[in-house]
Short mmCIF file of C-alpha atoms and ligand atoms in Angstrom, two decimals:
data_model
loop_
_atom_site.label_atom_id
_atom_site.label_comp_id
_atom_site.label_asym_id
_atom_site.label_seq_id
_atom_site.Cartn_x
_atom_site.Cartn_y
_atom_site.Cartn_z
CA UNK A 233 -87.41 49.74 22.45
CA UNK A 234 -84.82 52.09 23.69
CA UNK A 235 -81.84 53.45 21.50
CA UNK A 236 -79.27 50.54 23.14
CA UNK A 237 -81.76 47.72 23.17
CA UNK A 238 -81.98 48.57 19.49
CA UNK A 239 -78.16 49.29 19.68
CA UNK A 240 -77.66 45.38 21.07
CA UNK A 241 -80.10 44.08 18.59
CA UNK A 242 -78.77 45.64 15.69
CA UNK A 243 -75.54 44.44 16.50
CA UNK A 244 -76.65 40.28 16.60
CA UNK A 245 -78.21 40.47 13.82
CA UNK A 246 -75.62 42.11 11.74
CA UNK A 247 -73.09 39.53 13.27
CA UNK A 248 -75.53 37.13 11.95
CA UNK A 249 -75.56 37.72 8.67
CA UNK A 250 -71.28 38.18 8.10
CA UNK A 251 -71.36 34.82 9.48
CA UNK A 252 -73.98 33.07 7.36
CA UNK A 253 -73.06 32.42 3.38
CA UNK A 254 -71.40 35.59 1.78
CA UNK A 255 -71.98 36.20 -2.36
CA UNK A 256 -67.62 37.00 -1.81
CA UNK A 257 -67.04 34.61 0.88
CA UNK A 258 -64.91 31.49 0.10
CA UNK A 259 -65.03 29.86 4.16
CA UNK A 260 -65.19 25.58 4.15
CA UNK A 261 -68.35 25.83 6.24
CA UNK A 262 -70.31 28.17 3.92
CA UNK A 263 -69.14 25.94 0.64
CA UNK A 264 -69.82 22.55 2.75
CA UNK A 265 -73.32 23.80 3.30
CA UNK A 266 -73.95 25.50 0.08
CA UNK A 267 -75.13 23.61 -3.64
CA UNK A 268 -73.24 22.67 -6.02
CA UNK A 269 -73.38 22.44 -9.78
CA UNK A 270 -71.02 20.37 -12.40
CA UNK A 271 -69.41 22.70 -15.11
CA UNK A 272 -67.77 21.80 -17.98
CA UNK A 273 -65.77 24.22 -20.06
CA UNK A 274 -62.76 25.05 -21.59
CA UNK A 275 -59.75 26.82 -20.42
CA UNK A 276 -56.86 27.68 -22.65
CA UNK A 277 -57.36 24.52 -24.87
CA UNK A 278 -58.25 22.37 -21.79
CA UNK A 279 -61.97 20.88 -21.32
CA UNK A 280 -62.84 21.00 -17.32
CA UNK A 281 -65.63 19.00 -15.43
CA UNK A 282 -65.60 20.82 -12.11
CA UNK A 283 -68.66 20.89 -9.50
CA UNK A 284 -68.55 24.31 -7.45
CA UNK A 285 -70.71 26.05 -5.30
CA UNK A 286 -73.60 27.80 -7.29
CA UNK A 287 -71.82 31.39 -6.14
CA UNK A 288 -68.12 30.46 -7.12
CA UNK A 289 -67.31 33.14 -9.61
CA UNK A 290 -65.42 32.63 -12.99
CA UNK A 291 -62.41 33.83 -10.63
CA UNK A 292 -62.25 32.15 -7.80
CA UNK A 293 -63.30 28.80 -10.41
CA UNK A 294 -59.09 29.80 -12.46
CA UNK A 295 -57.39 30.58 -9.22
CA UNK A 296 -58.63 28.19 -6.78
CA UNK A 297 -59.78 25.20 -8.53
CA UNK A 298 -57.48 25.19 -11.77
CA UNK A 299 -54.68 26.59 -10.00
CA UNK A 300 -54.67 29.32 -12.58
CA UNK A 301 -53.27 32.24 -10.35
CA UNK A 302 -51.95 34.52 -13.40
CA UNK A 303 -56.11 36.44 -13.33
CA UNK A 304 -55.91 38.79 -10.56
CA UNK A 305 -57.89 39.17 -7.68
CA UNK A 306 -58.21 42.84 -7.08
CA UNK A 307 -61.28 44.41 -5.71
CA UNK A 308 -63.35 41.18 -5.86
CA UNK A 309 -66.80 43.90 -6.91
CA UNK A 310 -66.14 44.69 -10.85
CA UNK A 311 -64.37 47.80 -10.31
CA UNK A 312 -60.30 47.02 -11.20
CA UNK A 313 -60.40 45.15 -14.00
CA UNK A 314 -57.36 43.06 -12.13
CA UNK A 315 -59.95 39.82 -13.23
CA UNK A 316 -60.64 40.65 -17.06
CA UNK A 317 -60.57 37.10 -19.48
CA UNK A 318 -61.81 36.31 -22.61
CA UNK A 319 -64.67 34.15 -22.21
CA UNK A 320 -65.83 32.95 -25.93
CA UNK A 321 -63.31 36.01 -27.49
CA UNK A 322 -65.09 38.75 -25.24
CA UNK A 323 -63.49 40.18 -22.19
CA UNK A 324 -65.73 39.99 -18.56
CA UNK A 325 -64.79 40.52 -15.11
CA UNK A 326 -63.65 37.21 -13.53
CA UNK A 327 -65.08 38.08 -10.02
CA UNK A 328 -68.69 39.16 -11.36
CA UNK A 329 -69.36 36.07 -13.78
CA UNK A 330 -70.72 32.91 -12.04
CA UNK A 331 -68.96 29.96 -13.00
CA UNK A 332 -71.95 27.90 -13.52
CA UNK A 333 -73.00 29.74 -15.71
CA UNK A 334 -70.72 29.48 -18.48
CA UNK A 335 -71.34 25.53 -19.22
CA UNK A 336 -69.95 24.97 -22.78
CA UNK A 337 -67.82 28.17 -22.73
CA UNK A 338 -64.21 29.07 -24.42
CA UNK A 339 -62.33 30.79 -21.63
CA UNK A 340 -58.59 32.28 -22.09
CA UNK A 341 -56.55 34.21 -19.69
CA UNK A 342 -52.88 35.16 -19.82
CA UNK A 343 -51.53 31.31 -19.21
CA UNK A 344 -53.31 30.68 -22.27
CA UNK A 345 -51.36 33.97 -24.85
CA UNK A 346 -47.98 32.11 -25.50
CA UNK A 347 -46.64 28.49 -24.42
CA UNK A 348 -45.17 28.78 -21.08
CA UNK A 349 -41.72 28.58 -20.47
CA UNK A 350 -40.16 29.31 -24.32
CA UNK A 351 -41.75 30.47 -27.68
CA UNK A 352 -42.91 33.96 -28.92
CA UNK A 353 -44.42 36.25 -26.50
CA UNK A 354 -48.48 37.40 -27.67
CA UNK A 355 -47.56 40.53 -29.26
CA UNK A 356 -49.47 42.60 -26.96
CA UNK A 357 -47.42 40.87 -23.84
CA UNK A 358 -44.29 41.78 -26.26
CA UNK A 359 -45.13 45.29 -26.21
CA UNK A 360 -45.76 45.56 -22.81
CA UNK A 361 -42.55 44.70 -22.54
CA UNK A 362 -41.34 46.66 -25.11
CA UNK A 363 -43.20 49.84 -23.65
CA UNK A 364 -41.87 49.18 -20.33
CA UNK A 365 -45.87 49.05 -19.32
CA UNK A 366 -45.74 48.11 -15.91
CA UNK A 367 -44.12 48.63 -12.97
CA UNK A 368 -45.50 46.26 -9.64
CA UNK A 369 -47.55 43.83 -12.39
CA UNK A 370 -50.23 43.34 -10.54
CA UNK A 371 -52.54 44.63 -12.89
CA UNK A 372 -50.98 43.62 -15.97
CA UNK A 373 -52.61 40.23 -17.02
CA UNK A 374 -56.34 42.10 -16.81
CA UNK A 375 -54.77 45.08 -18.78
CA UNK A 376 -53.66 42.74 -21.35
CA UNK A 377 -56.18 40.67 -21.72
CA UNK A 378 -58.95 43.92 -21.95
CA UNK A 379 -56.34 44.96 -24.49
CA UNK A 380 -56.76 42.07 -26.84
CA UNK A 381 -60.41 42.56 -26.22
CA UNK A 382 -60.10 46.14 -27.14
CA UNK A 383 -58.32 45.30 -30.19
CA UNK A 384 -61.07 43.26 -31.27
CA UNK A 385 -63.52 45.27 -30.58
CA UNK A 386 -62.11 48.29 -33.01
CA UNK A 387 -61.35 50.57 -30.66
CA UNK A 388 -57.71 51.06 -30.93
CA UNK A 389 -58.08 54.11 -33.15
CA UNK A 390 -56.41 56.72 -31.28
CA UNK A 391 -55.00 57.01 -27.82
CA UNK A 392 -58.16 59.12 -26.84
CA UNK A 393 -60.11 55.94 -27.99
CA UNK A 394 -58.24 53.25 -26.33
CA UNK A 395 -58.13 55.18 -22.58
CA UNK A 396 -62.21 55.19 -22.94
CA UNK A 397 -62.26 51.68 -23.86
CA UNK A 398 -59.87 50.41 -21.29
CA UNK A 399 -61.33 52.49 -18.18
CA UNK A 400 -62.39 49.66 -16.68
CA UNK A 401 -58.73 48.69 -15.97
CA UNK A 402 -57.16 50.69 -13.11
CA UNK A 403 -53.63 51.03 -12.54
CA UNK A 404 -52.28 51.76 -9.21
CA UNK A 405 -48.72 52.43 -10.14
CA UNK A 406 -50.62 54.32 -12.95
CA UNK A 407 -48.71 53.31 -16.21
CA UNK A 408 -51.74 54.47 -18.27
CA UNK A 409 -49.59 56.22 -20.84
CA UNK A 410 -47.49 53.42 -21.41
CA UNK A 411 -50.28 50.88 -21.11
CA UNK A 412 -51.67 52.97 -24.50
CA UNK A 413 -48.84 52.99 -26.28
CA UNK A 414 -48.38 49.23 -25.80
CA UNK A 415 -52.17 48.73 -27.10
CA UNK A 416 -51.34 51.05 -30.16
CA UNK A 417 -47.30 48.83 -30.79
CA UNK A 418 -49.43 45.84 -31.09
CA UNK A 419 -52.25 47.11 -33.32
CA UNK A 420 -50.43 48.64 -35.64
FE1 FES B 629 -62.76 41.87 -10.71
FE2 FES B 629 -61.64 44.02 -9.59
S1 FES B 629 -61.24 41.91 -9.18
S2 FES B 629 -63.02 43.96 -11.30
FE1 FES B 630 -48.86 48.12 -10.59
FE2 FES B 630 -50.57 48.41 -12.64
S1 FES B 630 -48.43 48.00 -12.74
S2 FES B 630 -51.04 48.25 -10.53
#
């Protein structure tokens, strides 16, 4: 085979397989083709029934099924922390948990802190506020809810203690000093 026959055939078959069903891909075609599973579970207080796509991950499941858009969708690959939630009090990455998987499960993101619209703030959303911890946001619900884990893990100790535990949370507007001090407001 010479180096552009290989070239040409190289180039099919990679076409080939960004076309066929992707482990990130959402397309209609891929999720009409693919299997689906039924999933019940609870969000915020709610119980859901919802049949997805066996790949559908706890993210996509919030944002595009439950219309809960407040977990953000950052790099999609476990590496932001944009996605954190508490599933059964423990915080996981949104975009690397598969939605079928978590049958029975107690899941809470940031609609599911304070009652929307009036009433008292969680008091780690309060001191975010407080601490000014933020600037475009778009981090903010994973921070918050990692924080809560955080807290319940122990590992609020000191500010050295809480930037180790919440390095899985990157900031682009980098408000990591803030972020800390809004951890350590509501923990002490
Ligand atoms: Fe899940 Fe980045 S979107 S870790
Ligand atoms: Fe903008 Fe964190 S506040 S990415």
């Amino acid at each position: 085979m010479s180096r552009r026959t290989f070239i040409a055939a190289s180039t099919v078959t990679g076409a080939a397989v960004v076309a066929g069903p992707s482990l990130l891909g959402t397309g209609r075609a891929a999720a009409a083709e693919a299997p689906g599973s039924r999933v019940s579970l609870t969000v915020n207080g709610t119980r859901h029934t919802v049949t997805v796509d066996n790949r559908t991950s706890l993210l996509d499941l919030l944002r595009e099924h439950l219309g809960l858009t407040g977990t953000k969708k950052g790099c999609d690959a476990g590496a932001c922390g944009a996605c954190t939630v508490l599933v059964d009090g423990r915080r996981v990455n949104g975009c690397l948990t598969l939605a079928v998987r978590l049958e029975g499960a107690e899941v809470t993101t940031i609609e599911g802190l304070a009652p929307a619209g009036n009433g008292p703030l969680h008091p780690l959303q309060q001191a975010f506020v407080d601490q000014d911890a933020f600037q475009c946001g778009y981090c903010t619900p994973g921070q918050i809810m990692s924080g809560i884990g955080c807290a319940r893990e122990g590992h609020t100790g000191s500010p050295e203690e809480i930037r180790e535990w919440m390095s899985g949370n990157i900031c682009r507007c980098g408000c990591y000093v803030k972020i800390v001090r809004a951890i350590q407001q509501a923990g002490s």
